[in-house]
Coordinates of C-alpha atoms in Angstrom, one line a residue:
X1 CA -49.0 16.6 49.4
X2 CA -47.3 19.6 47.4
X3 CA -47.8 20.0 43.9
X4 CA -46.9 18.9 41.3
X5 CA -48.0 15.4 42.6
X6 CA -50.3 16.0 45.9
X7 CA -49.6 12.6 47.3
X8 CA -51.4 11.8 49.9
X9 CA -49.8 11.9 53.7
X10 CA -48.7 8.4 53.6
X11 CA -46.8 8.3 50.2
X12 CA -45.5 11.9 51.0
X13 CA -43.9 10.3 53.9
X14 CA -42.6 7.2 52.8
X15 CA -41.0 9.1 50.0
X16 CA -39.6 11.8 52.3
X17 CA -37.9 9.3 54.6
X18 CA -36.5 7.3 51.7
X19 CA -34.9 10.6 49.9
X20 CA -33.8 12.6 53.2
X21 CA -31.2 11.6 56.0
X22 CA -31.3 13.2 59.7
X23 CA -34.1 15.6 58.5
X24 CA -32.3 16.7 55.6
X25 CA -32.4 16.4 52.0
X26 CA -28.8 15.6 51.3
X27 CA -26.7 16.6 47.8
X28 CA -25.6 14.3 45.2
X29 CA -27.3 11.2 47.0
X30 CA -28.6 8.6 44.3
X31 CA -32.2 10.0 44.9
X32 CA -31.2 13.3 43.6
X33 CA -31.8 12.7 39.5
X34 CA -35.3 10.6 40.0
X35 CA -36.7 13.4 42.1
X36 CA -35.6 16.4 39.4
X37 CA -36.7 14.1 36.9
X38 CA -40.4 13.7 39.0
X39 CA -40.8 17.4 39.6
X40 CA -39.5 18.5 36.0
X41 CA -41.9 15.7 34.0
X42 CA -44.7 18.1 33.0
X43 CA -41.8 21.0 32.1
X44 CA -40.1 18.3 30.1
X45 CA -43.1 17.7 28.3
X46 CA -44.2 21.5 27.5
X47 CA -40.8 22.6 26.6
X48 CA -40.4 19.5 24.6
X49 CA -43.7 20.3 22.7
X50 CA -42.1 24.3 22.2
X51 CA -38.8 22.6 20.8
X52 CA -40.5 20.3 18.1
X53 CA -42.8 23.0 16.8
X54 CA -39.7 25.5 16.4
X55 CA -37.9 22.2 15.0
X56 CA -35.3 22.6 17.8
X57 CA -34.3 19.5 20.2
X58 CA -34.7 20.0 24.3
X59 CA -32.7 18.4 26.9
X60 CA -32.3 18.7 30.0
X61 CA -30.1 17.2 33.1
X62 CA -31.1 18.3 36.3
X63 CA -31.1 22.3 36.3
X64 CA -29.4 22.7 33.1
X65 CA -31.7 23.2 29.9
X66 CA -30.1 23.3 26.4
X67 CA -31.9 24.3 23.3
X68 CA -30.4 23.3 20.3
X69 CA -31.1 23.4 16.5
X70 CA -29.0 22.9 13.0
X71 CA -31.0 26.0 11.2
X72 CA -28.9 29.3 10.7
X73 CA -31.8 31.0 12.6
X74 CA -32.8 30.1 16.0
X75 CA -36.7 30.6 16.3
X76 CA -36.5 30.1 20.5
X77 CA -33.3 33.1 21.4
X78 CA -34.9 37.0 21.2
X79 CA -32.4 39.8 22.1
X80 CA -33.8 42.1 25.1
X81 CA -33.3 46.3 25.0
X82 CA -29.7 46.1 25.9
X83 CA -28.8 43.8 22.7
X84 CA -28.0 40.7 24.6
X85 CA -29.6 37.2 23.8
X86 CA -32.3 35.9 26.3
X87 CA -34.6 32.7 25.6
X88 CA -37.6 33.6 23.6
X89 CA -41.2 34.3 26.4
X90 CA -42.7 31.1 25.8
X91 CA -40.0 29.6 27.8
X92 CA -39.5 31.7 30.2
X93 CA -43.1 31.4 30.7
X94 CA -43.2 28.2 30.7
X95 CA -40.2 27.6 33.4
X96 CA -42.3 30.2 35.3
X97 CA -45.5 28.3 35.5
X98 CA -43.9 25.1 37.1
X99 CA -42.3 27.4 39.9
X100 CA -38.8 27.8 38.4
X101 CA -36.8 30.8 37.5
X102 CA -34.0 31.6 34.9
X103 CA -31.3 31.9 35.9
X104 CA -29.9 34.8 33.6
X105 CA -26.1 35.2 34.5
X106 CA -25.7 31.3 33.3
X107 CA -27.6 31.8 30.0
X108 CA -25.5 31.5 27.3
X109 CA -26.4 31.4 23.3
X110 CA -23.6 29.5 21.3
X111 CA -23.5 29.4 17.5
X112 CA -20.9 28.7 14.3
X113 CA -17.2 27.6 16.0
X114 CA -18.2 29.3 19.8
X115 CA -17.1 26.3 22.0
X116 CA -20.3 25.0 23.1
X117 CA -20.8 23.3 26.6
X118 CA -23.5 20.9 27.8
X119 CA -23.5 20.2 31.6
X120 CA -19.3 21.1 31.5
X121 CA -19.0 18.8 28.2
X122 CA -17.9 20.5 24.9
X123 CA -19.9 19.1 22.0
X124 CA -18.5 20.6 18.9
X125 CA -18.0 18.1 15.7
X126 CA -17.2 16.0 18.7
X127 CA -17.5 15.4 23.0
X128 CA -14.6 16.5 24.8
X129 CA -13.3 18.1 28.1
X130 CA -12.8 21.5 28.3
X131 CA -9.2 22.5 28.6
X132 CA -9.3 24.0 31.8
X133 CA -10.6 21.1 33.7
X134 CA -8.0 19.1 31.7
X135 CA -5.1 22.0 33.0
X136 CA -6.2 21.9 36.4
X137 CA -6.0 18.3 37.1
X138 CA -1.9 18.4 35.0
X139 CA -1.8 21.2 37.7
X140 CA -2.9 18.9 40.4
X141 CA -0.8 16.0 39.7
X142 CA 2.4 18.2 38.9
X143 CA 2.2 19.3 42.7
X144 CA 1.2 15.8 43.8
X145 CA 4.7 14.9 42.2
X146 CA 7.0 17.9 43.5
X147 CA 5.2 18.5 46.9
X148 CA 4.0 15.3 48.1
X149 CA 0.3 14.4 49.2
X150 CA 0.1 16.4 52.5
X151 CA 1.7 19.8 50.8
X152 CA -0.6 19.0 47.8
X153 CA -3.5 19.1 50.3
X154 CA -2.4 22.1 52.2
X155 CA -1.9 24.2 48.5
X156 CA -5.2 23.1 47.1
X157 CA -7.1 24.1 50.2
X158 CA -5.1 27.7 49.8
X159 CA -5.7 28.3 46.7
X160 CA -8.6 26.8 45.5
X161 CA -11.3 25.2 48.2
X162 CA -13.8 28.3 49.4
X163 CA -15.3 25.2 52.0
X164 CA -12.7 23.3 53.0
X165 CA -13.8 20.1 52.5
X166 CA -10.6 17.9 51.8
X167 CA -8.9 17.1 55.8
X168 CA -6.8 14.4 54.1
X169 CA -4.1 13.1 51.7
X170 CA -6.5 10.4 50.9
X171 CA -9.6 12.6 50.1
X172 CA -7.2 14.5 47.6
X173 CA -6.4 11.6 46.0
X174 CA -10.2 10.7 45.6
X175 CA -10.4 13.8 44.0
X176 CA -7.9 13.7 42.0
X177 CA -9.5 10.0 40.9
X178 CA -13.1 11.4 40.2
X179 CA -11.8 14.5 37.7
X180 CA -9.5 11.9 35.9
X181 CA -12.6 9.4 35.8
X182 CA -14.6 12.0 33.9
X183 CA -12.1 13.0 31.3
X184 CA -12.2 9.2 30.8
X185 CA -16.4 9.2 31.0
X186 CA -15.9 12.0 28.2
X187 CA -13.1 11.0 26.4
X188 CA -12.9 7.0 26.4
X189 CA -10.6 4.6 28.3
X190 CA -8.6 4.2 25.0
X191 CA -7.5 7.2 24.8
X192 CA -3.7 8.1 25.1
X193 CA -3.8 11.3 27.5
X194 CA -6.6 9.4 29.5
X195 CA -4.2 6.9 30.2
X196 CA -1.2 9.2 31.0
X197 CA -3.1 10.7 33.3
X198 CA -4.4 7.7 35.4
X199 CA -1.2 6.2 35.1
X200 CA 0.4 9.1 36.7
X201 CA -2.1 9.0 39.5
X202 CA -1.8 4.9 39.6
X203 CA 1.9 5.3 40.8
X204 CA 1.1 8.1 43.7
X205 CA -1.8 5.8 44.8
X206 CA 0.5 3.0 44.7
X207 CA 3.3 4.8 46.7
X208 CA 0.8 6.6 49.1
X209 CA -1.4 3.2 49.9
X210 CA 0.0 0.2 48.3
X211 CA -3.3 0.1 45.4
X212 CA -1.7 -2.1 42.6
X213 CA -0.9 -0.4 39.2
X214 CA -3.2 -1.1 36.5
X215 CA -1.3 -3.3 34.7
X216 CA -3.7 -2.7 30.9
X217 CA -2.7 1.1 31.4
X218 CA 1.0 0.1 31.5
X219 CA 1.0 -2.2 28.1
X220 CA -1.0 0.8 26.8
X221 CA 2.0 3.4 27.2
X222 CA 4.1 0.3 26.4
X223 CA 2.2 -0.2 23.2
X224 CA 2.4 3.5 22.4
X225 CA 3.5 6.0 24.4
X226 CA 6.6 6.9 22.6
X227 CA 8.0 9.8 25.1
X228 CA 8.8 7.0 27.9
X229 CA 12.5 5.9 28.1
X230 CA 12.4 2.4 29.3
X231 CA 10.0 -0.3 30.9
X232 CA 11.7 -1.4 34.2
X233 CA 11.0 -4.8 35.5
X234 CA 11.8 -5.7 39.1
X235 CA 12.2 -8.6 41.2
X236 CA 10.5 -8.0 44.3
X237 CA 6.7 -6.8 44.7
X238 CA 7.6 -3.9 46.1
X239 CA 11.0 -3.3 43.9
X240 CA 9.1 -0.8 41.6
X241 CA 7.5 1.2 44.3
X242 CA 10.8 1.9 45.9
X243 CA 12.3 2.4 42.5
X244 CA 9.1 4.9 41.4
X245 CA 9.4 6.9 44.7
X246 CA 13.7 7.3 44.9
X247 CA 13.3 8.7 41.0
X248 CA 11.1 10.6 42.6
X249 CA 13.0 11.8 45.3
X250 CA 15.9 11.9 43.2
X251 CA 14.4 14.8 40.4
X252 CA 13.3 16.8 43.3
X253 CA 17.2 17.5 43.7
X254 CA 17.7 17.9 40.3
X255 CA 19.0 14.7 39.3
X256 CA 17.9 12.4 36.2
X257 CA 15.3 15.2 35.3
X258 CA 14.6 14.2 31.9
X259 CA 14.3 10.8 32.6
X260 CA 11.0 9.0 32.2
X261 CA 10.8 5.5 33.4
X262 CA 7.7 3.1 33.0
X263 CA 7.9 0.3 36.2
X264 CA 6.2 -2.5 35.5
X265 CA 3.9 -4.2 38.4
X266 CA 3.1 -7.7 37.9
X267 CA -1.0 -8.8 38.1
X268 CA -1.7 -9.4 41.8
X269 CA -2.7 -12.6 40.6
X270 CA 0.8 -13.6 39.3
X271 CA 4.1 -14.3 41.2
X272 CA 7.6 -12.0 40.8
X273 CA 10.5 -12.9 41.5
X274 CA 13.5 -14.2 40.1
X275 CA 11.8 -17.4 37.8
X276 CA 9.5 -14.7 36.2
X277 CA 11.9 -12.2 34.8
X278 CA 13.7 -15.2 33.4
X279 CA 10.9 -15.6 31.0
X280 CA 10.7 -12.1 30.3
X281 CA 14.3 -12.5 28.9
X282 CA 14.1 -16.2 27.1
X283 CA 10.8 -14.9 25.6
X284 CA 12.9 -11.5 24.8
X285 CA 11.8 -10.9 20.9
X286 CA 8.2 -11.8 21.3
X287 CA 7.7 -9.8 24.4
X288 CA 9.6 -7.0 23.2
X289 CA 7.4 -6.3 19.5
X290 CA 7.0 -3.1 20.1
X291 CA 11.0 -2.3 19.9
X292 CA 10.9 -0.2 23.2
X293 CA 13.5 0.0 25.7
X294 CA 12.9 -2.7 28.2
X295 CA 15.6 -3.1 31.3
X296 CA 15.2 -6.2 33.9
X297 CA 16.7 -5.4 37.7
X298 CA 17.6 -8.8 39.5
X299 CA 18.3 -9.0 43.1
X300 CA 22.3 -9.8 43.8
X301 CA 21.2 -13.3 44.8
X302 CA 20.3 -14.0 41.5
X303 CA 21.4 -17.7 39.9
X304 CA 23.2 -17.5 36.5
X305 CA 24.9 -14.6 34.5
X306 CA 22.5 -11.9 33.9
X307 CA 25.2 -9.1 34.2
X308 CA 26.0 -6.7 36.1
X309 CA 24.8 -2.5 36.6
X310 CA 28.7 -1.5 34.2
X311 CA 28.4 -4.3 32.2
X312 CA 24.7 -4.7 31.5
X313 CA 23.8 -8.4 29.5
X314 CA 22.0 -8.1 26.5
X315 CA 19.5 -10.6 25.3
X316 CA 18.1 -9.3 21.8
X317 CA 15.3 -7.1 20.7
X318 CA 16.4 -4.1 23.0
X319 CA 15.9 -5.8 26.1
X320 CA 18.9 -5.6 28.6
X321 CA 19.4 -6.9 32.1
X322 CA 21.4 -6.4 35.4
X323 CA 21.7 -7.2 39.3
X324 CA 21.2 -4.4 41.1
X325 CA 24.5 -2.9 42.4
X326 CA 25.5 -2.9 45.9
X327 CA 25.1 -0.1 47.7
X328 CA 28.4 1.4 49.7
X329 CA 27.6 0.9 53.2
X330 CA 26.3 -3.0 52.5
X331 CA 29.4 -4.3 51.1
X332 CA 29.3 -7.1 53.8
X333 CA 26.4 -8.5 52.2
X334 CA 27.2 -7.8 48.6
X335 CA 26.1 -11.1 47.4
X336 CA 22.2 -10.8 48.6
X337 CA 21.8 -7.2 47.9
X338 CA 17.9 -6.6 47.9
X339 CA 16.0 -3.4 47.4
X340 CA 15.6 -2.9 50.8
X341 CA 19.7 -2.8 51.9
X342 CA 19.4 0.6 49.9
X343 CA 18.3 2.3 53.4
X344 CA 20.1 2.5 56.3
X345 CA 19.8 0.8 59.2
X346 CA 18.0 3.1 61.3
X347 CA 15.2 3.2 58.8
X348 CA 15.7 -0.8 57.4
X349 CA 14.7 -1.7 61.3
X350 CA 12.6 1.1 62.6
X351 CA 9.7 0.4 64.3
X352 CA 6.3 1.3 62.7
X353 CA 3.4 2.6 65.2
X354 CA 2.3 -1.3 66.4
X355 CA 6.0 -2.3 67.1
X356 CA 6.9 -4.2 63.5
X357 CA 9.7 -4.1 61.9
X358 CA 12.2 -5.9 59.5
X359 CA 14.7 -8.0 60.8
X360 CA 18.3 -10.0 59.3
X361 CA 18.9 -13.2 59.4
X362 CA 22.1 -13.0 61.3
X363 CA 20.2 -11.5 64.0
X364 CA 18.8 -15.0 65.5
X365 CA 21.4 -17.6 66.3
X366 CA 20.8 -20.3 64.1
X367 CA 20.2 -23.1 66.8
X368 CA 18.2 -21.9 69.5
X369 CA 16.3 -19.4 66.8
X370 CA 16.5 -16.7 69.8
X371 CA 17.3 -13.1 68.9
X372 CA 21.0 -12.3 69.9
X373 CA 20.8 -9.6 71.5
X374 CA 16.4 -9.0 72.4
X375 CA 15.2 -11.1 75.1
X376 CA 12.3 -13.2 74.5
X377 CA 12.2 -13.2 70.7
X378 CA 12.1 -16.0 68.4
X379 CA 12.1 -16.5 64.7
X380 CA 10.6 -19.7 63.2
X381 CA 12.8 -22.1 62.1
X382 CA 11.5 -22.6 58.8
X383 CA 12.2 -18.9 57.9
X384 CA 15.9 -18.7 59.0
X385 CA 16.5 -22.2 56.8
X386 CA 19.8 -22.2 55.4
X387 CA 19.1 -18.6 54.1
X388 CA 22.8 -16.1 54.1
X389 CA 23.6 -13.2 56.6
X390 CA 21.9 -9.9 55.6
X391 CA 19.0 -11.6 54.3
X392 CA 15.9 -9.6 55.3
X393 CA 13.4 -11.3 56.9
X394 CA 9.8 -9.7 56.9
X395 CA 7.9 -12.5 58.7
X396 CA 7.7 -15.4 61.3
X397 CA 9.4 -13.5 64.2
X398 CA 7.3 -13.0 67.6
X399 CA 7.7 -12.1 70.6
X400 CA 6.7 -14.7 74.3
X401 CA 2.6 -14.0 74.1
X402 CA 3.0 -14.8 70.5
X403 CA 2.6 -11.3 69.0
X404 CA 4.3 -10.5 65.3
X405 CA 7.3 -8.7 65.6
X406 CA 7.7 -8.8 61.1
X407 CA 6.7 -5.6 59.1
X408 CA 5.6 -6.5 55.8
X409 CA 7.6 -5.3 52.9
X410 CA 4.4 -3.7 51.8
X411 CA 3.9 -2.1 54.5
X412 CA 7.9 -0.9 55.0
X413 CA 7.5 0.7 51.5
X414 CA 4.7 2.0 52.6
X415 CA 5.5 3.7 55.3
X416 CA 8.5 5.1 53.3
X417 CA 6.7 6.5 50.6
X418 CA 4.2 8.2 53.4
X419 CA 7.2 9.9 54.8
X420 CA 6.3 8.0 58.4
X421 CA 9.8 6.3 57.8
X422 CA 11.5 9.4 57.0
X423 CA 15.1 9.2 54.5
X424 CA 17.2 12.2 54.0
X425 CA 17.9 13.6 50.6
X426 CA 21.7 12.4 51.4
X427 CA 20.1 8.7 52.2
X428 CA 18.5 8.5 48.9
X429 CA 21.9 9.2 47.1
X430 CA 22.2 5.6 47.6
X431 CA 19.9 4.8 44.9
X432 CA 22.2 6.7 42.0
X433 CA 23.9 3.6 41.2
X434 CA 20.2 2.2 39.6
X435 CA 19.2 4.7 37.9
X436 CA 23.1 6.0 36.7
X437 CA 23.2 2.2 34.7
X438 CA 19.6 2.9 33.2
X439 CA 20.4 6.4 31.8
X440 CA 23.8 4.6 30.6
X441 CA 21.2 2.0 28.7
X442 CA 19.0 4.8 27.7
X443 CA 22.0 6.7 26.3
X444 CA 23.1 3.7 24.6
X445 CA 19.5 2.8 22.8
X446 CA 19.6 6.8 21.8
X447 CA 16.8 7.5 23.3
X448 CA 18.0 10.4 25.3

């Protein structure tokens, strides 16, 4: 009904419905670029037309107009009484006439090696980021790694946020994830520091909710990232998250600082375990072209010699293996030492909000499958099998109305990572033993 259109009542209000939401005409929705790009067409075309006759190019996304021009003098910039540069009055008329205003304080005129910006893209000889935006998202990440999630979100909100818009962990994360995806937009997904960066991310996102690590990014660093240590390949699913987080955990009390470790996670589509780190190491010298560090971590249950944390097996082409060492306190079960016998008990069988845990076998009695010491629970027979004490079982256990009584061990390293399982600095001294026979390889390979 408005100009620059004047549709009728009908179209007015179909469009108004489809483009607003609760009476409102919201930010950023999808509509937002085709409604500029309706009310600026006539603009477009006039300052187009004052462009080409000054042999300049327009463009223009949605409130931000650049004029730009190879020629040493720029026909379309005037400077005003006070010696600054101001567009020339036929655009300022121009924006004027179809009910817009310049905006002055954001006018800027670039020329020779000034670092020119297009909508927050620099587009000198060629696109890139700006080195701020590139800063503040290191920034981001570094606190992500030494503060956790929630003291990330707490710090950001401080110092940065005038609304405070992020309530959650999560929503940092998100927008951790956008600012990374448009370095990548800018930059390419090729590119090396792209890649560090989402990789960096990858591993909180897989500690904080289990998202899988994109595999391409790790053959990437693999393939070329030369200030990595050592790929690490585990047994279990959850083996490198555990692994990822207690390095963590570890350099925050000043311990294997300079270490930096690349933990492979297997394709979701592909199986772990014990059968598929055996081909790693019989296909050792043509998986291993790019001569990098590569160090395979069995479970203790492991069939066959593939040595031990002190005396480490080597199968050719830099590519070492060992079983994981058994912690202290679990010397009972020495010979089916998982990743998960590296906590103690009181967080190996804690309770997660719904009642789940993980149990050991040795906790049902073998012929009436009944818990030995919890009334009315029952693990299916199938699961026990002929499986050793101190095996951890993470499923088939319920209780008389049939409930599951199992945690996941997704959903255990989960809720570790999270901090809703919480382990004392002391409790992840347990982990030392891994990552003491690593540096040992690293320092071996010279690479440290």
């Amino acid at each position: 009904m408005a100009p620059p259109f004047s549709f009728n009542q009908d179209v007015a209000t179909t469009l108004a419905r489809a483009c607003c939401k609760g009476g409102c005409l919201p930010q950023g929705a999808p509509t937002s670029p085709i409604l500029s790009n309706m009310i600026s067409l006539k603009m477009d075309a006039q300052l187009n037309r004052i462009a080409k006759s000054n042999r300049c190019n327009y463009s223009r996304y949605a409130d931000d107009i650049t004029f730009s021009s190879t020629k040493d003098i720029f026909p379309l910039v005037v400077t005003n009484a006070k010696g600054l540069y101001e567009p020339a009055q036929e655009i300022t008329d121009c924006i004027l006439r179809n009910g817009f205003a310049v905006n002055t304080y954001k006018t800027k005129f670039m020329v020779g090696r000034d670092s020119k910006f297009v909508a927050g893209i620099k587009v000198n000889s060629k696109i890139n980021t700006s080195r701020k935006h590139v800063r503040a998202v290191r920034a981001m990440l570094h606190a992500l790694e030494k503060f956790g999630p929630e003291a990330s979100v707490a710090e950001h909100l401080r110092r940065w946020r005038r609304r405070h818009t992020i309530s959650s962990p999560t929503n940092f994360l998100q927008i951790l994830k956008g600012k990374i995806s448009f370095i990548r937009m800018v930059k390419g997904g090729g590119d090396l520091s792209v890649v560090r960066l989402e990789n960096r991310l990858d591993e909180w996102m897989s500690l904080y909710s289990g998202a899988q690590v994109d595999v391409r990014r790790v053959e990437t660093l693999i393939a070329q990232d030369d200030t990595y240590h050592a790929v690490v390949y585990t047994e279990g699913k959850t083996d490198a998250l555990h692994l990822r987080y207690a390095l963590k955990r570890l350099q925050k009390l000043s311990l294997y600082n300079n270490m930096k470790l690349i933990f492979y996670d297997f394709p979701p589509d592909t199986t772990s375990g014990e059968t598929e780190l055996k081909k790693i190491l019989g296909t050792a010298k043509v998986a291993n072209n790019t001569g990098k560090l590569k160090i395979v971590i069995f479970d203790r249950d492991v069939t066959g010699d593939v040595g031990d944390s002190r005396r480490p097996k080597y199968w050719g082409s830099n590519v070492w293996s060992f079983k994981l060492p058994c912690p202290g306190p679990r010397t009972l079960y020495e010979n089916v030492i998982s990743i998960e016998h590296y906590y103690p008990d009181k967080i190996l069988f804690k309770q997660d909000n719904e009642g789940r845990r993980l149990f050991f076998v040795d906790e049902f009695d073998a012929n009436t499958l009944a818990h030995k010491s919890i009334a009315g629970v029952i693990c299916r027979k199938d699961v026990i099998g002929k499986k050793r004490p101190g095996v951890v079982i993470c499923e088939g256990v319920r209780d008389q109305q049939g409930k599951s009584l199992t945690l996941s061990k997704s959903d255990f390293s989960k809720n570790i990572a999270r901090g809703q399982f919480f382990v004392s600095d002391t409790e992840m001294l347990e982990f030392k033993p891994v990552f003491s026979a690593i540096e040992r390889l690293i320092k071996k390979n010279h690479y440290c």
